[in-house]
Amino acid sequence: MNQRFIYSLLIGAIVLLGSALKPHLVEPTLKSAYKDYFPIGVAVGPRNLVGPEAELILRQFNSLTAENAMKMGPIHPEENTYYWKDADAIVDFAQKHGMKVRGHNLCWHQQTPKWLFTDAEGKTVSKEVLLKRLKDHITEVVTRYKGKIYQWDVVNEAIDDNAQKFLRDSPWSQICGEEFIAKAFEYAHEADPNAQLVYNDYNTERPSKRDRIYQLLKKLVDAKVPIHGVGLQGHWSIYEPGELALEAAIDKFSSLGLKVQITELDVSVYPAEQGGRRDKRPDESDAFTPEMAQKQEEQYRNVFRIFREKKQEITGVTFWNVSDKHSWLDSHPVAGRKNYPLLFDANLKPKKAYYEVVKF
Ligand code: GLA
């Protein structure tokens, strides 16, 4: 054998070996990395479904949630008027590309339409009238997307943040007491008996709120109300939740026989603040430092490790917004303060935190 022959054999072997290994060298995407675990979703508006963001969404995610389009205010602005355009666009996009859709949401105290709680004279409506309105709303919306939306957030954020209180004080609880919660689930189940129905809330890992949510869910389960899951919104930060708190919450809720979804995941680089927007303008103390980035990578690594370990209990993880280019946290709770809570940067490029999530 001459040297040239040996040389070309060697090259051939290297090329073969290279192509055999290639699939492993291709960067994993979120949906491919988690295909044996759970769907990975993202909250969107129609504006995200064109151009480079749409490409990123199709590459990385296999489930969608409407960030705003299906909330009661936007979709049902007047008693006899529904505005379907944006919600339809999201559902159509998902159908076209074989993605799942989570419905968000059917009953909440915010982003509610003006007409809902009052009559023509401006007087507060009775419980009967409000429940009838809730039923009509849920029936109309759930029926429209029957078979296309596999899971609905039926009631959002009904438990108070204050440890001394139970139900959040809202027009729903003032007019109907606790009953609106069970009713909302019953109406949704009647409209689509195959849809999975979820109670969704935030701060679900803080013991006091976790335990009061558990109490509510236990009452619903014991009363045989059609509820199938609990949504942990997952509006977290680089400071919380700790691993033990997250594990304890998932275990506690799933001990009721409910499935758990992480429905609105983001990891703020600032500590949580109580209350609404504050007036403080952003300043240099708000900079995104390398230390914060590192903490964020650790937080993403840890929470996804826990999600994988608990894949029997967890049936989905959804991010709230696509990339750091735009997040609701850019203006909340500090007007104008930029946040960096997601896995893709403002240029839609994967951050280091992304690799902590997909490489395991
Ligand atoms: C809550 C709601 C979401 C969204 C966020 C902020 O978590 O459930 O729909 O409004 O607040 O964007």
mmCIF file of C-alpha atoms and ligand atoms in Angstrom, residues 65-68 71 104-105 108 110-111 153 156-157 200-202 233 235 263-264 266 320-321 327-329 332, ligand 1:
data_model
loop_
_atom_site.group_PDB
_atom_site.id
_atom_site.type_symbol
_atom_site.label_atom_id
_atom_site.label_comp_id
_atom_site.label_asym_id
_atom_site.label_seq_id
_atom_site.Cartn_x
_atom_site.Cartn_y
_atom_site.Cartn_z
ATOM 1 C CA THR A 65 -50.195 30.726 24.787
ATOM 2 C CA ALA A 66 -51.868 34.019 23.902
ATOM 3 C CA GLU A 67 -50.159 36.682 25.993
ATOM 4 C CA ASN A 68 -53.281 38.889 25.958
ATOM 5 C CA LYS A 71 -58.239 37.500 28.134
ATOM 6 C CA HIS A 104 -55.256 31.851 28.866
ATOM 7 C CA ASN A 105 -57.559 32.710 30.594
ATOM 8 C CA TRP A 108 -59.467 36.882 36.198
ATOM 9 C CA GLN A 110 -57.589 42.088 35.762
ATOM 10 C CA GLN A 111 -58.038 43.006 32.101
ATOM 11 C CA ASP A 153 -56.345 28.436 32.587
ATOM 12 C CA ASN A 156 -56.369 33.061 37.361
ATOM 13 C CA GLU A 157 -55.022 34.470 40.646
ATOM 14 C CA ASN A 200 -53.261 29.344 37.657
ATOM 15 C CA ASP A 201 -51.447 31.603 40.148
ATOM 16 C CA TYR A 202 -48.129 33.245 41.103
ATOM 17 C CA GLN A 233 -46.886 30.912 36.738
ATOM 18 C CA HIS A 235 -42.596 34.643 37.399
ATOM 19 C CA THR A 263 -47.286 28.472 32.715
ATOM 20 C CA GLU A 264 -45.520 31.864 32.609
ATOM 21 C CA ASP A 266 -39.316 34.115 33.351
ATOM 22 C CA TRP A 320 -43.695 34.372 29.194
ATOM 23 C CA ASN A 321 -42.461 36.224 26.066
ATOM 24 C CA SER A 327 -40.745 41.391 28.074
ATOM 25 C CA TRP A 328 -43.649 42.624 30.195
ATOM 26 C CA LEU A 329 -40.993 43.081 32.928
ATOM 27 C CA HIS A 332 -43.150 46.302 35.529
HETATM 28 C C1 GLA B 1 -50.122 37.532 35.128
HETATM 29 C C2 GLA B 1 -51.115 37.034 34.110
HETATM 30 C C3 GLA B 1 -50.543 37.083 32.727
HETATM 31 C C4 GLA B 1 -49.812 38.368 32.457
HETATM 32 C C5 GLA B 1 -48.792 38.602 33.518
HETATM 33 C C6 GLA B 1 -48.041 39.875 33.206
HETATM 34 O O1 GLA B 1 -49.163 36.608 35.404
HETATM 35 O O2 GLA B 1 -51.558 35.742 34.346
HETATM 36 O O3 GLA B 1 -51.569 36.965 31.818
HETATM 37 O O4 GLA B 1 -50.704 39.444 32.422
HETATM 38 O O5 GLA B 1 -49.458 38.692 34.751
HETATM 39 O O6 GLA B 1 -47.781 40.008 31.849
#
